Amino acid sequence: MSRQLIFFPAVSRDYAEGYVYYENLSPGFGGARFEVAFRDAITSVEVGLTTHYRCFGNFHRVLLPRFPYSLYYRMHMETVVVVALLYSRYDPKKIQTILAARAADPQP
């Protein structure tokens, strides 16, 4: 089974920030490793064999392997709406505020 994925535009910005940060930290390797971790998290969501932790209401959270980032998404039937890729060490109130603001935006 494969779920349909829809990404909010802000996820691209979130991803780019993380990618650039890790690429600058380890040129030639950091960004590539971050990309692999991101793709692994997306695959985990898309395949849907794992139940991910539910937090901040109806958001599900997937931890990126080996990186302090979390992917946040919502389920709508068999469609996954990916809302954010956020630094996991943010204050939980900040994460909740970001998710609430993005969820209020009707444009995925």
MMTF fields as JSON, N, C-alpha, C and O atoms, coordinates in Angstrom:
{
  "mmtfVersion": "1.0.0",
  "mmtfProducer": "UNKNOWN",
  "numBonds": 431,
  "numAtoms": 432,
  "numGroups": 108,
  "numChains": 1,
  "numModels": 1,
  "chainsPerModel": [1],
  "groupsPerChain": [108],
  "chainIdList": ["A"],
  "bondAtomList": [4, 2, 8, 6, 12, 10, 16, 14, 20, 18, 24, 22, 28, 26, 32, 30, 36, 34, 40, 38, 44, 42, 48, 46, 52, 50, 56, 54, 60, 58, 64, 62, 68, 66, 72, 70, 76, 74, 80, 78, 84, 82, 88, 86, 92, 90, 96, 94, 100, 98, 104, 102, 108, 106, 112, 110, 116, 114, 120, 118, 124, 122, 128, 126, 132, 130, 136, 134, 140, 138, 144, 142, 148, 146, 152, 150, 156, 154, 160, 158, 164, 162, 168, 166, 172, 170, 176, 174, 180, 178, 184, 182, 188, 186, 192, 190, 196, 194, 200, 198, 204, 202, 208, 206, 212, 210, 216, 214, 220, 218, 224, 222, 228, 226, 232, 230, 236, 234, 240, 238, 244, 242, 248, 246, 252, 250, 256, 254, 260, 258, 264, 262, 268, 266, 272, 270, 276, 274, 280, 278, 284, 282, 288, 286, 292, 290, 296, 294, 300, 298, 304, 302, 308, 306, 312, 310, 316, 314, 320, 318, 324, 322, 328, 326, 332, 330, 336, 334, 340, 338, 344, 342, 348, 346, 352, 350, 356, 354, 360, 358, 364, 362, 368, 366, 372, 370, 376, 374, 380, 378, 384, 382, 388, 386, 392, 390, 396, 394, 400, 398, 404, 402, 408, 406, 412, 410, 416, 414, 420, 418, 424, 422, 428, 426],
  "bondOrderList": [1, 1, 1, 1, 1, 1, 1, 1, 1, 1, 1, 1, 1, 1, 1, 1, 1, 1, 1, 1, 1, 1, 1, 1, 1, 1, 1, 1, 1, 1, 1, 1, 1, 1, 1, 1, 1, 1, 1, 1, 1, 1, 1, 1, 1, 1, 1, 1, 1, 1, 1, 1, 1, 1, 1, 1, 1, 1, 1, 1, 1, 1, 1, 1, 1, 1, 1, 1, 1, 1, 1, 1, 1, 1, 1, 1, 1, 1, 1, 1, 1, 1, 1, 1, 1, 1, 1, 1, 1, 1, 1, 1, 1, 1, 1, 1, 1, 1, 1, 1, 1, 1, 1, 1, 1, 1, 1],
  "groupList": [{"groupName": "MET", "atomNameList": ["N", "CA", "C", "O"], "elementList": ["N", "C", "C", "O"], "formalChargeList": [0, 0, 0, 0], "bondAtomList": [1, 0, 2, 1, 3, 2], "bondOrderList": [1, 1, 2], "singleLetterCode": "M", "chemCompType": "L-PEPTIDE LINKING"}, {"groupName": "SER", "atomNameList": ["N", "CA", "C", "O"], "elementList": ["N", "C", "C", "O"], "formalChargeList": [0, 0, 0, 0], "bondAtomList": [1, 0, 2, 1, 3, 2], "bondOrderList": [1, 1, 2], "singleLetterCode": "S", "chemCompType": "L-PEPTIDE LINKING"}, {"groupName": "ARG", "atomNameList": ["N", "CA", "C", "O"], "elementList": ["N", "C", "C", "O"], "formalChargeList": [0, 0, 0, 0], "bondAtomList": [1, 0, 2, 1, 3, 2], "bondOrderList": [1, 1, 2], "singleLetterCode": "R", "chemCompType": "L-PEPTIDE LINKING"}, {"groupName": "GLN", "atomNameList": ["N", "CA", "C", "O"], "elementList": ["N", "C", "C", "O"], "formalChargeList": [0, 0, 0, 0], "bondAtomList": [1, 0, 2, 1, 3, 2], "bondOrderList": [1, 1, 2], "singleLetterCode": "Q", "chemCompType": "L-PEPTIDE LINKING"}, {"groupName": "LEU", "atomNameList": ["N", "CA", "C", "O"], "elementList": ["N", "C", "C", "O"], "formalChargeList": [0, 0, 0, 0], "bondAtomList": [1, 0, 2, 1, 3, 2], "bondOrderList": [1, 1, 2], "singleLetterCode": "L", "chemCompType": "L-PEPTIDE LINKING"}, {"groupName": "ILE", "atomNameList": ["N", "CA", "C", "O"], "elementList": ["N", "C", "C", "O"], "formalChargeList": [0, 0, 0, 0], "bondAtomList": [1, 0, 2, 1, 3, 2], "bondOrderList": [1, 1, 2], "singleLetterCode": "I", "chemCompType": "L-PEPTIDE LINKING"}, {"groupName": "PHE", "atomNameList": ["N", "CA", "C", "O"], "elementList": ["N", "C", "C", "O"], "formalChargeList": [0, 0, 0, 0], "bondAtomList": [1, 0, 2, 1, 3, 2], "bondOrderList": [1, 1, 2], "singleLetterCode": "F", "chemCompType": "L-PEPTIDE LINKING"}, {"groupName": "PRO", "atomNameList": ["N", "CA", "C", "O"], "elementList": ["N", "C", "C", "O"], "formalChargeList": [0, 0, 0, 0], "bondAtomList": [1, 0, 2, 1, 3, 2], "bondOrderList": [1, 1, 2], "singleLetterCode": "P", "chemCompType": "L-PEPTIDE LINKING"}, {"groupName": "ALA", "atomNameList": ["N", "CA", "C", "O"], "elementList": ["N", "C", "C", "O"], "formalChargeList": [0, 0, 0, 0], "bondAtomList": [1, 0, 2, 1, 3, 2], "bondOrderList": [1, 1, 2], "singleLetterCode": "A", "chemCompType": "L-PEPTIDE LINKING"}, {"groupName": "VAL", "atomNameList": ["N", "CA", "C", "O"], "elementList": ["N", "C", "C", "O"], "formalChargeList": [0, 0, 0, 0], "bondAtomList": [1, 0, 2, 1, 3, 2], "bondOrderList": [1, 1, 2], "singleLetterCode": "V", "chemCompType": "L-PEPTIDE LINKING"}, {"groupName": "ASP", "atomNameList": ["N", "CA", "C", "O"], "elementList": ["N", "C", "C", "O"], "formalChargeList": [0, 0, 0, 0], "bondAtomList": [1, 0, 2, 1, 3, 2], "bondOrderList": [1, 1, 2], "singleLetterCode": "D", "chemCompType": "L-PEPTIDE LINKING"}, {"groupName": "TYR", "atomNameList": ["N", "CA", "C", "O"], "elementList": ["N", "C", "C", "O"], "formalChargeList": [0, 0, 0, 0], "bondAtomList": [1, 0, 2, 1, 3, 2], "bondOrderList": [1, 1, 2], "singleLetterCode": "Y", "chemCompType": "L-PEPTIDE LINKING"}, {"groupName": "GLU", "atomNameList": ["N", "CA", "C", "O"], "elementList": ["N", "C", "C", "O"], "formalChargeList": [0, 0, 0, 0], "bondAtomList": [1, 0, 2, 1, 3, 2], "bondOrderList": [1, 1, 2], "singleLetterCode": "E", "chemCompType": "L-PEPTIDE LINKING"}, {"groupName": "GLY", "atomNameList": ["N", "CA", "C", "O"], "elementList": ["N", "C", "C", "O"], "formalChargeList": [0, 0, 0, 0], "bondAtomList": [1, 0, 2, 1, 3, 2], "bondOrderList": [1, 1, 2], "singleLetterCode": "G", "chemCompType": "PEPTIDE LINKING"}, {"groupName": "ASN", "atomNameList": ["N", "CA", "C", "O"], "elementList": ["N", "C", "C", "O"], "formalChargeList": [0, 0, 0, 0], "bondAtomList": [1, 0, 2, 1, 3, 2], "bondOrderList": [1, 1, 2], "singleLetterCode": "N", "chemCompType": "L-PEPTIDE LINKING"}, {"groupName": "THR", "atomNameList": ["N", "CA", "C", "O"], "elementList": ["N", "C", "C", "O"], "formalChargeList": [0, 0, 0, 0], "bondAtomList": [1, 0, 2, 1, 3, 2], "bondOrderList": [1, 1, 2], "singleLetterCode": "T", "chemCompType": "L-PEPTIDE LINKING"}, {"groupName": "HIS", "atomNameList": ["N", "CA", "C", "O"], "elementList": ["N", "C", "C", "O"], "formalChargeList": [0, 0, 0, 0], "bondAtomList": [1, 0, 2, 1, 3, 2], "bondOrderList": [1, 1, 2], "singleLetterCode": "H", "chemCompType": "L-PEPTIDE LINKING"}, {"groupName": "CYS", "atomNameList": ["N", "CA", "C", "O"], "elementList": ["N", "C", "C", "O"], "formalChargeList": [0, 0, 0, 0], "bondAtomList": [1, 0, 2, 1, 3, 2], "bondOrderList": [1, 1, 2], "singleLetterCode": "C", "chemCompType": "L-PEPTIDE LINKING"}, {"groupName": "LYS", "atomNameList": ["N", "CA", "C", "O"], "elementList": ["N", "C", "C", "O"], "formalChargeList": [0, 0, 0, 0], "bondAtomList": [1, 0, 2, 1, 3, 2], "bondOrderList": [1, 1, 2], "singleLetterCode": "K", "chemCompType": "L-PEPTIDE LINKING"}],
  "groupTypeList": [0, 1, 2, 3, 4, 5, 6, 6, 7, 8, 9, 1, 2, 10, 11, 8, 12, 13, 11, 9, 11, 11, 12, 14, 4, 1, 7, 13, 6, 13, 13, 8, 2, 6, 12, 9, 8, 6, 2, 10, 8, 5, 15, 1, 9, 12, 9, 13, 4, 15, 15, 16, 11, 2, 17, 6, 13, 14, 6, 16, 2, 9, 4, 4, 7, 2, 6, 7, 11, 1, 4, 11, 11, 2, 0, 16, 0, 12, 15, 9, 9, 9, 9, 8, 4, 4, 11, 1, 2, 11, 10, 7, 18, 18, 5, 3, 15, 5, 4, 8, 8, 2, 8, 8, 10, 7, 3, 7],
  "groupIdList": [1, 2, 3, 4, 5, 6, 7, 8, 9, 10, 11, 12, 13, 14, 15, 16, 17, 18, 19, 20, 21, 22, 23, 24, 25, 26, 27, 28, 29, 30, 31, 32, 33, 34, 35, 36, 37, 38, 39, 40, 41, 42, 43, 44, 45, 46, 47, 48, 49, 50, 51, 52, 53, 54, 55, 56, 57, 58, 59, 60, 61, 62, 63, 64, 65, 66, 67, 68, 69, 70, 71, 72, 73, 74, 75, 76, 77, 78, 79, 80, 81, 82, 83, 84, 85, 86, 87, 88, 89, 90, 91, 92, 93, 94, 95, 96, 97, 98, 99, 100, 101, 102, 103, 104, 105, 106, 107, 108],
  "secStructList": [7, 7, 7, 3, 3, 3, 3, 7, 2, 2, 2, 2, 2, 2, 2, 2, 2, 2, 2, 2, 2, 2, 2, 2, 2, 1, 6, 6, 6, 2, 2, 2, 2, 2, 2, 2, 2, 2, 2, 2, 2, 2, 2, 2, 2, 2, 2, 7, 7, 1, 7, 7, 3, 3, 3, 6, 6, 6, 3, 3, 3, 3, 3, 7, 6, 6, 1, 1, 3, 3, 3, 3, 3, 3, 3, 3, 6, 6, 3, 3, 3, 3, 3, 3, 3, 3, 3, 6, 6, 1, 7, 2, 2, 2, 2, 2, 2, 2, 2, 2, 2, 2, 2, 2, 7, 7, 7, 7],
  "xCoordList": [0.847, 0.0, 0.889, 1.879, 0.526, 1.262, 0.28, -0.743, 0.605, -0.258, 0.122, 1.273, -0.868, -0.605, -0.04, -0.556, 1.01, 1.636, 1.421, 1.588, 1.05, 0.922, 1.818, 1.746, 2.659, 3.594, 3.19, 2.901, 3.172, 3.013, 4.284, 5.364, 4.187, 5.385, 6.447, 7.64, 6.032, 6.983, 7.92, 9.012, 7.512, 8.366, 9.632, 10.708, 9.514, 10.695, 11.681, 12.891, 11.17, 12.043, 12.679, 13.867, 11.88, 12.41, 13.543, 14.599, 13.3, 14.29, 15.564, 16.671, 15.402, 16.557, 17.414, 18.642, 16.78, 17.535, 18.372, 19.551, 17.761, 18.487, 19.6, 20.709, 19.309, 20.291, 21.517, 22.651, 21.279, 22.377, 23.19, 24.42, 22.515, 23.219, 24.173, 25.348, 23.686, 24.523, 25.562, 26.628, 25.27, 26.264, 27.414, 28.574, 27.098, 28.135, 28.965, 30.161, 28.325, 29.019, 29.992, 31.09, 29.577, 30.388, 30.253, 29.468, 31.027, 30.909, 31.054, 31.976, 30.112, 30.148, 29.47, 29.185, 29.211, 28.609, 27.377, 26.397, 27.429, 26.362, 25.001, 24.01, 24.958, 23.691, 23.157, 21.955, 24.049, 23.629, 23.076, 22.079, 23.706, 23.204, 21.848, 20.963, 21.699, 20.419, 19.334, 18.213, 19.663, 18.701, 18.276, 17.093, 19.216, 18.889, 17.963, 16.996, 18.258, 17.409, 16.004, 15.019, 15.915, 14.615, 13.836, 12.648, 14.505, 13.845, 13.39, 12.324, 14.19, 13.799, 12.531, 11.642, 12.454, 11.264, 10.045, 8.964, 10.212, 9.114, 8.648, 7.448, 9.587, 9.24, 8.459, 7.494, 8.866, 8.165, 6.711, 5.812, 6.494, 5.137, 4.356, 3.197, 4.993, 4.325, 3.889, 2.778, 4.749, 4.444, 3.367, 2.503, 3.417, 2.366, 2.343, 1.31, 3.453, 3.478, 3.744, 3.521, 4.216, 4.546, 3.537, 3.11, 3.161, 2.315, 3.242, 4.046, 3.13, 3.995, 3.332, 2.107, 4.167, 3.715, 2.786, 3.073, 1.686, 0.719, 0.983, 1.079, 1.097, 1.393, 0.685, 0.233, 0.598, 0.005, -1.337, -1.553, -2.206, -3.52, -3.489, -3.213, -3.769, -3.836, -2.607, -2.671, -1.509, -0.284, 0.458, 0.486, 1.054, 1.928, 3.36, 3.63, 4.273, 5.674, 6.568, 6.438, 7.463, 8.46, 9.828, 10.123, 10.653, 11.999, 12.903, 12.85, 13.73, 14.7, 15.851, 16.396, 16.221, 17.32, 18.622, 19.018, 19.272, 20.584, 20.602, 21.678, 19.444, 19.385, 18.317, 17.299, 18.546, 17.552, 16.415, 16.121, 15.788, 14.668, 13.487, 13.652, 12.295, 11.069, 10.201, 10.106, 9.575, 8.641, 7.237, 6.905, 6.416, 5.058, 4.055, 4.179, 3.069, 2.054, 0.701, 0.593, -0.329, -1.706, -2.238, -1.847, -3.133, -3.778, -5.169, -5.901, -5.508, -6.867, -7.212, -6.834, -7.947, -8.235, -6.897, -6.125, -6.621, -5.341, -4.345, -3.34, -4.634, -3.746, -2.986, -3.55, -1.708, -0.852, -0.525, -0.058, -0.772, -0.435, 0.757, 0.623, 1.927, 3.156, 3.186, 3.182, 3.216, 3.07, 4.396, 4.58, 5.332, 6.569, 7.696, 7.467, 8.907, 10.126, 10.846, 11.43, 10.807, 11.282, 12.401, 12.496, 13.23, 14.292, 13.639, 12.806, 14.008, 13.339, 13.631, 12.905, 14.679, 15.043, 14.433, 14.739, 13.56, 12.785, 11.92, 11.579, 11.575, 10.619, 9.317, 8.861, 8.707, 7.457, 6.363, 5.551, 6.335, 5.338, 5.591, 4.65, 6.866, 7.201, 6.765, 6.195, 7.031, 6.624, 5.114, 4.601, 4.408, 2.949, 2.424, 1.466, 3.037, 2.633, 2.849, 1.987, 3.989, 4.288, 3.279, 2.747, 3.02, 2.079, 0.67, -0.025, 0.256, -1.088, -1.207, -2.232, -0.167, -0.198, -0.255, -0.99, 0.508, 0.512, -0.78, -1.264, -1.34, -2.596, -3.74, -4.694, -3.654, -4.699, -4.629, -5.61, -3.447, -3.272, -3.957, -3.574, -4.953, -5.697, -4.942, -5.389, -3.804, -3.066, -1.984, -1.011, -2.115, -1.02, 0.059, 1.053],
  "yCoordList": [-1.185, 0.0, 1.244, 1.318, 2.19, 3.441, 4.591, 4.654, 5.485, 6.64, 7.792, 7.929, 8.607, 9.826, 10.862, 11.03, 11.553, 12.578, 13.954, 14.149, 14.9, 16.302, 17.093, 16.915, 17.962, 18.742, 20.21, 20.791, 20.809, 22.253, 22.882, 22.313, 24.039, 24.699, 24.978, 24.962, 25.229, 25.537, 24.369, 24.575, 23.15, 21.984, 22.084, 21.684, 22.61, 22.798, 23.763, 23.54, 24.821, 25.789, 25.152, 25.338, 24.401, 23.719, 22.779, 22.752, 22.008, 21.052, 21.77, 21.358, 22.834, 23.577, 24.13, 24.094, 24.639, 25.164, 24.068, 24.269, 22.92, 21.805, 21.302, 21.042, 21.164, 20.685, 21.6, 21.134, 22.897, 23.866, 23.844, 23.885, 23.78, 23.756, 22.57, 22.741, 21.379, 20.188, 20.101, 19.518, 20.663, 20.697, 21.63, 21.331, 22.748, 23.67, 23.055, 23.322, 22.239, 21.582, 20.521, 20.364, 19.801, 18.723, 18.749, 17.991, 19.63, 19.795, 18.469, 17.687, 18.256, 17.058, 15.839, 14.872, 15.879, 14.718, 15.064, 14.319, 16.182, 16.533, 16.669, 16.134, 17.384, 17.568, 16.261, 16.001, 15.435, 14.147, 13.231, 12.541, 13.223, 12.401, 12.899, 12.106, 14.214, 14.791, 14.407, 14.083, 14.441, 14.071, 12.609, 12.295, 11.724, 10.304, 10.112, 9.354, 10.798, 10.688, 11.206, 10.617, 12.306, 12.874, 11.895, 11.663, 11.327, 10.362, 9.113, 8.565, 8.669, 7.514, 7.817, 6.973, 9.03, 9.426, 9.497, 9.042, 10.061, 10.159, 8.764, 8.506, 7.88, 6.507, 5.823, 5.107, 6.036, 5.463, 5.925, 5.145, 7.186, 7.745, 7.206, 6.814, 7.188, 6.778, 5.318, 4.986, 4.461, 3.03, 2.765, 1.911, 3.488, 3.403, 2.145, 1.818, 1.433, 0.219, 0.508, -0.344, 1.707, 2.1, 3.113, 3.999, 2.984, 3.994, 5.003, 4.648, 6.245, 7.287, 7.98, 8.04, 8.494, 9.178, 10.333, 11.118, 10.428, 11.508, 12.586, 12.297, 13.824, 14.921, 16.192, 16.275, 17.151, 18.45, 18.305, 18.879, 17.552, 17.345, 16.171, 15.042, 16.432, 15.356, 15.255, 14.656, 15.827, 15.72, 14.449, 14.054, 13.826, 12.686, 13.181, 14.1, 12.554, 12.982, 11.803, 10.713, 12.036, 11.048, 11.666, 12.753, 10.985, 11.472, 11.102, 9.98, 12.047, 11.741, 10.966, 11.387, 9.839, 9.06, 9.863, 10.449, 9.884, 10.516, 12.037, 12.635, 12.67, 14.126, 14.617, 13.953, 15.78, 16.315, 17.061, 18.211, 16.399, 16.972, 16.015, 14.798, 16.592, 15.802, 16.261, 17.45, 15.285, 15.533, 15.45, 14.471, 16.461, 16.502, 16.405, 17.085, 15.553, 15.379, 15.086, 14.751, 15.222, 14.887, 13.892, 13.888, 13.053, 12.069, 12.564, 13.102, 12.368, 12.633, 11.467, 11.443, 10.489, 9.23, 8.546, 8.267, 8.279, 7.658, 8.685, 8.321, 9.952, 11.019, 11.559, 11.769, 11.775, 12.342, 13.772, 14.023, 14.707, 16.105, 16.433, 16.547, 16.583, 16.894, 18.4, 19.18, 18.79, 20.194, 20.864, 22.047, 20.111, 20.762, 19.755, 18.571, 20.262, 19.561, 20.513, 21.502, 20.22, 21.184, 20.622, 19.416, 21.525, 21.205, 20.693, 21.381, 19.514, 18.858, 19.502, 19.278, 20.29, 20.885, 22.257, 22.931, 22.668, 23.886, 23.671, 22.541, 24.768, 24.719, 24.13, 24.548, 23.162, 22.563, 23.588, 23.378, 24.682, 25.721, 26.37, 26.714, 26.532, 27.1, 26.139, 26.564, 24.857, 23.86, 23.87, 23.858, 23.892, 23.892, 25.135, 25.047, 26.278, 27.526, 27.448, 27.864, 26.92, 26.782, 25.847, 26.151, 24.711, 23.743, 24.322, 24.128, 25.033, 25.633, 26.67, 26.739, 27.477, 28.51, 27.874, 28.34, 26.828, 26.178, 25.419, 25.372, 24.825, 24.093, 25.034, 24.64, 26.273, 27.271, 27.754, 28.265, 27.586, 27.994, 26.955, 25.785, 27.348, 26.38, 25.82, 24.848, 26.421, 25.992, 24.98, 25.35, 23.708, 22.752, 22.891, 22.166],
  "zCoordList": [0.0, 0.0, 0.0, 0.728, -0.807, -0.882, -0.726, -1.409, 0.172, 0.408, -0.52, -0.933, -0.831, -1.591, -0.63, 0.475, -1.039, -0.212, -0.823, -2.027, 0.023, -0.372, 0.573, 1.789, 0.025, 0.832, 0.85, -0.196, 2.032, 2.126, 1.558, 1.718, 0.898, 0.354, 1.415, 1.113, 2.637, 3.71, 4.002, 4.531, 3.667, 3.903, 3.059, 3.505, 1.855, 0.998, 1.642, 1.599, 2.231, 2.912, 4.144, 4.404, 4.902, 6.091, 5.696, 6.328, 4.635, 4.155, 3.703, 4.048, 2.938, 2.418, 3.55, 3.472, 4.594, 5.733, 6.393, 6.684, 6.623, 7.235, 6.334, 6.799, 5.049, 4.089, 4.062, 4.166, 3.921, 3.852, 5.144, 5.103, 6.281, 7.564, 7.634, 7.962, 7.333, 7.441, 6.325, 6.522, 5.175, 4.1, 4.481, 4.2, 5.115, 5.576, 6.703, 6.821, 7.518, 8.627, 8.118, 8.651, 7.089, 6.52, 4.998, 4.429, 4.335, 2.887, 2.126, 2.359, 1.216, 0.393, 1.0, 0.295, 2.3, 2.96, 3.8, 3.805, 4.502, 5.438, 4.791, 5.287, 3.686, 2.989, 2.433, 2.491, 1.893, 1.329, 2.422, 2.208, 3.566, 4.677, 5.17, 5.493, 5.223, 5.627, 4.624, 5.015, 3.34, 2.303, 2.436, 2.3, 2.698, 2.872, 4.069, 3.994, 5.172, 6.356, 6.077, 6.523, 5.34, 4.971, 4.096, 4.32, 3.107, 2.21, 2.98, 2.697, 3.942, 4.761, 5.555, 5.662, 6.112, 6.866, 5.957, 6.331, 4.769, 3.805, 3.388, 3.302, 3.134, 2.75, 3.865, 3.599, 5.093, 6.235, 6.294, 6.61, 5.99, 5.978, 4.79, 4.924, 3.635, 2.4, 2.442, 2.029, 2.935, 3.0, 4.045, 3.848, 5.144, 6.149, 6.989, 7.573, 7.064, 7.872, 9.346, 10.206, 9.623, 10.988, 11.495, 10.754, 12.735, 13.362, 14.019, 14.881, 13.613, 14.141, 15.32, 15.429, 16.186, 17.387, 17.032, 16.129, 17.741, 17.532, 18.583, 19.776, 18.125, 19.042, 18.571, 17.429, 19.439, 19.105, 18.393, 17.326, 18.983, 18.378, 17.429, 17.835, 16.171, 15.177, 14.279, 13.205, 14.702, 13.917, 14.31, 15.475, 13.306, 13.546, 13.384, 12.612, 14.127, 14.082, 13.723, 14.28, 12.798, 12.409, 12.664, 12.168, 13.427, 13.69, 12.518, 12.014, 12.089, 11.049, 11.683, 12.703, 11.086, 11.652, 11.676, 10.669, 12.822, 13.04, 12.959, 12.944, 12.906, 12.859, 13.834, 14.026, 14.452, 15.396, 14.698, 15.025, 13.742, 13.002, 13.045, 13.12, 12.996, 12.968, 11.808, 11.504, 11.173, 10.082, 10.675, 11.344, 10.436, 10.975, 9.832, 8.814, 10.022, 8.994, 9.618, 10.798, 8.788, 9.158, 8.148, 6.981, 8.621, 7.756, 7.385, 8.215, 6.127, 5.654, 4.742, 3.57, 5.303, 4.621, 4.313, 5.23, 3.056, 2.687, 2.134, 1.522, 2.355, 1.912, 3.116, 4.189, 2.913, 3.954, 3.555, 2.444, 4.465, 4.228, 5.118, 6.336, 4.496, 5.221, 5.431, 4.479, 6.708, 7.07, 7.4, 7.113, 8.006, 8.446, 8.649, 8.896, 8.537, 8.905, 9.841, 9.398, 11.139, 12.132, 13.007, 13.24, 13.477, 14.416, 15.7, 16.292, 16.121, 17.251, 18.602, 19.57, 18.665, 19.956, 20.182, 21.165, 19.258, 19.505, 20.737, 21.088, 21.38, 22.477, 21.924, 20.859, 22.633, 22.145, 21.845, 20.943, 22.584, 22.308, 20.944, 20.229, 20.593, 19.281, 18.177, 17.172, 18.362, 17.366, 17.203, 16.084, 18.32, 18.283, 17.564, 16.796, 17.805, 17.156, 15.644, 14.869, 15.229, 13.795, 13.136, 12.069, 13.774, 13.206, 13.114, 12.117, 14.16, 14.15, 13.042, 12.364, 12.855, 11.811, 10.425, 9.554, 10.226, 8.91, 8.659, 7.529, 9.701, 9.546, 9.212, 8.54, 9.674, 9.401, 7.957, 7.418, 7.328, 5.931, 5.041, 5.071, 4.254, 3.46, 2.255, 1.647, 1.903, 0.72, 1.079, 1.736, 0.671, 0.899, -0.15, -0.112]
}
